[in-house]
Short mmCIF file of C-alpha atoms in Angstrom, two decimals:
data_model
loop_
_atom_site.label_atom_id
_atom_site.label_comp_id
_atom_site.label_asym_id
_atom_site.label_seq_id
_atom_site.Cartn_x
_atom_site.Cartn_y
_atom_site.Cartn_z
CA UNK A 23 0.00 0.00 0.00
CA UNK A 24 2.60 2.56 -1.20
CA UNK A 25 1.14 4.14 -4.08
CA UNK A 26 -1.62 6.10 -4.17
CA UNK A 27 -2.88 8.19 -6.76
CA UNK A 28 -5.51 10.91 -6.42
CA UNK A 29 -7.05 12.96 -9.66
CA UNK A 30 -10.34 15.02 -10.16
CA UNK A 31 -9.67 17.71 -8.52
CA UNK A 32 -10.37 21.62 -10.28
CA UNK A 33 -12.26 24.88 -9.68
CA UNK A 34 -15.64 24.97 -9.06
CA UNK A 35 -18.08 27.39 -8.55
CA UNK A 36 -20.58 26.94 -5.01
CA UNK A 37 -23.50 24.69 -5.62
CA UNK A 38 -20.87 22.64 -7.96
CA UNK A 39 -19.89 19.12 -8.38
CA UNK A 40 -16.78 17.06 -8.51
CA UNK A 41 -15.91 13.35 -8.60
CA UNK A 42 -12.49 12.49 -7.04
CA UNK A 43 -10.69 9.24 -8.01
CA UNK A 44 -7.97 7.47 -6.01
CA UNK A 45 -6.11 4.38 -7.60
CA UNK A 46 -4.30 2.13 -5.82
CA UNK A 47 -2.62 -1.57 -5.83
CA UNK A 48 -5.12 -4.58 -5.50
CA UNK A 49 -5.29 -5.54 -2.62
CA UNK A 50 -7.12 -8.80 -0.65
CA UNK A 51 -10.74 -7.82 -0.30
CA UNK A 52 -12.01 -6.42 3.28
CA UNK A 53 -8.29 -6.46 4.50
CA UNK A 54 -7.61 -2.79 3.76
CA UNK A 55 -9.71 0.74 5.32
CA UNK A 56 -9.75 3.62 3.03
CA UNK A 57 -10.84 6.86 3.08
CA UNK A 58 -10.60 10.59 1.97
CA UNK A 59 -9.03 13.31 3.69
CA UNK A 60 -8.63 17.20 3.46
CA UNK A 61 -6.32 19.99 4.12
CA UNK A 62 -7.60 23.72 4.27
CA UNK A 63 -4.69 26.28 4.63
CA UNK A 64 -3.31 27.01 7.80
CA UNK A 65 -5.67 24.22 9.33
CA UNK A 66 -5.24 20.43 10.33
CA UNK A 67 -5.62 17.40 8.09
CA UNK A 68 -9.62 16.52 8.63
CA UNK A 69 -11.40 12.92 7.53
CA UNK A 70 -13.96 13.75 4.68
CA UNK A 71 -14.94 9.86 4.46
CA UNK A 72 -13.98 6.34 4.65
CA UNK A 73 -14.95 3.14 4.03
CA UNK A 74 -13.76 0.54 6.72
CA UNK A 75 -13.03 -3.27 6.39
CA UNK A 76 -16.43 -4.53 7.38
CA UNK A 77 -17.50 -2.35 4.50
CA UNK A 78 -18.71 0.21 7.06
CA UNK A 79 -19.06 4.25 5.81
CA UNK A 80 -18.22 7.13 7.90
CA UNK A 81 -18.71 10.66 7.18
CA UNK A 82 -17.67 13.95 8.50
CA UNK A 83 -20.99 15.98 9.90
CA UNK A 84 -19.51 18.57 7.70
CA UNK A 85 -20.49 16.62 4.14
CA UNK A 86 -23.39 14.56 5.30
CA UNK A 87 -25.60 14.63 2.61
CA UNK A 88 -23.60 16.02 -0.24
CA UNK A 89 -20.60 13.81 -0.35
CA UNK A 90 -20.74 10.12 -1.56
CA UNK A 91 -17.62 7.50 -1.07
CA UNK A 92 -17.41 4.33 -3.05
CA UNK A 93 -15.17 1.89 -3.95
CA UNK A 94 -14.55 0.15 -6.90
CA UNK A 95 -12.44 -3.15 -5.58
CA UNK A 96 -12.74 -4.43 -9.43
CA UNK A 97 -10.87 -1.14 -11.02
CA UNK A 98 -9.02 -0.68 -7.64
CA UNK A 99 -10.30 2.71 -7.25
CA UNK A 100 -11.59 4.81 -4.24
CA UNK A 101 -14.29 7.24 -5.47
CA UNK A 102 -15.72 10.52 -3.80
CA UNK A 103 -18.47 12.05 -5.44
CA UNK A 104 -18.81 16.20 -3.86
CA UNK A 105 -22.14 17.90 -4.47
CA UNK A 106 -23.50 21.22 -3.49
CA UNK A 107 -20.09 22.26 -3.12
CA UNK A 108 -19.22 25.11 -1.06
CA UNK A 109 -16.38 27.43 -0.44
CA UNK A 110 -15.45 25.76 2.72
CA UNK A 111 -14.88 22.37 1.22
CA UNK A 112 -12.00 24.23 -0.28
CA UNK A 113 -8.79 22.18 0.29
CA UNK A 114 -6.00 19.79 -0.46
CA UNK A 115 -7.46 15.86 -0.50
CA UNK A 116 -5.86 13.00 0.09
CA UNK A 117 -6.81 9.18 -0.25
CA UNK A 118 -5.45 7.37 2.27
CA UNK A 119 -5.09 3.41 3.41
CA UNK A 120 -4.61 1.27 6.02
CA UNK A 121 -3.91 -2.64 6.27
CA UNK A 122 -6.15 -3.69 9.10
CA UNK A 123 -9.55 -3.51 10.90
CA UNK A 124 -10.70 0.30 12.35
CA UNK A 125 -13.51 0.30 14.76
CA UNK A 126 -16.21 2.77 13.24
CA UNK A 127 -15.13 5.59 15.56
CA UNK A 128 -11.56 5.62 14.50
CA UNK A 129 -12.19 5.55 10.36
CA UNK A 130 -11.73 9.31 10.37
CA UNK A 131 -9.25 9.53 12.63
CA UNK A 132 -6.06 10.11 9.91
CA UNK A 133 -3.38 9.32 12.52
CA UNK A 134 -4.40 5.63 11.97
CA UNK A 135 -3.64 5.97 8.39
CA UNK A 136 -0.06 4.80 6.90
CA UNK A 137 -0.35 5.50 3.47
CA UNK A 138 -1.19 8.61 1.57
CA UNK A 139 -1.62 9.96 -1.72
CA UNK A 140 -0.20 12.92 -3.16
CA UNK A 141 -3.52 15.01 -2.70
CA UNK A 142 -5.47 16.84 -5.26
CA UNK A 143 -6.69 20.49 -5.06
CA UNK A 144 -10.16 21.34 -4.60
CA UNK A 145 -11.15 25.09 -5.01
CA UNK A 146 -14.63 26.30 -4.73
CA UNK A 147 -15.67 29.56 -5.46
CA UNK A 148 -18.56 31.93 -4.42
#
């Protein structure tokens, strides 16, 4: 679980969408958490989203509602689908991965998390 690559990031305008993709290296099935982070300047490294190894979904109370995290374990790729964008989603995101079990709690938690991506920038505008 060393590479991780993010794309679908832009500019968007509030009230926008984007779909963010995140390859990575196949992996066995339900062994491996993964989820989506972000970065705002001058701020700490938040968990968007993640999707844990008992196929269990977490979101931040932030995106409730508007964002939507999938996985595609035949393509090997970690989606998340943003709607109703807004200025405050504005940030760096990262995929991220981990090779064992995360109690529901801890999925957003990114200090669990051992590999990252390179992060993709996400700009909304008002």
């Amino acid at each position: 679980l060393v590479q991780l690559v993010e794309s679908g990031g832009g500019s968007v305008q509030a009230g926008g969408s984007l779909r963010l993709s995140c390859g990575h290296p196949t992996y066995t099935a339900n062994s491996v958490c993964m989820g989506w982070f972000r970065q705002a300047p001058g701020k700490e490294r938040e968990g968007v989203a993640a999707i844990g190894t008992d196929a269990n979904i977490r979101y931040a109370d932030s995106v409730k509602g508007r964002f939507t995290i999938s996985h595609d374990t035949a393509e090997s790729t970690l989606y998340l689908q943003m709607n109703s964008l807004k200025p405050e989603d504005t940030a760096i995101y990262y995929c991220a991965a981990v090779a064992y079990r995360l109690p529901s709690g801890s999925l957003l938690d990114r200090r669990f998390y051992n590999a990252w991506g390179q992060g993709t920038q996400v700009t909304v505008s008002s």
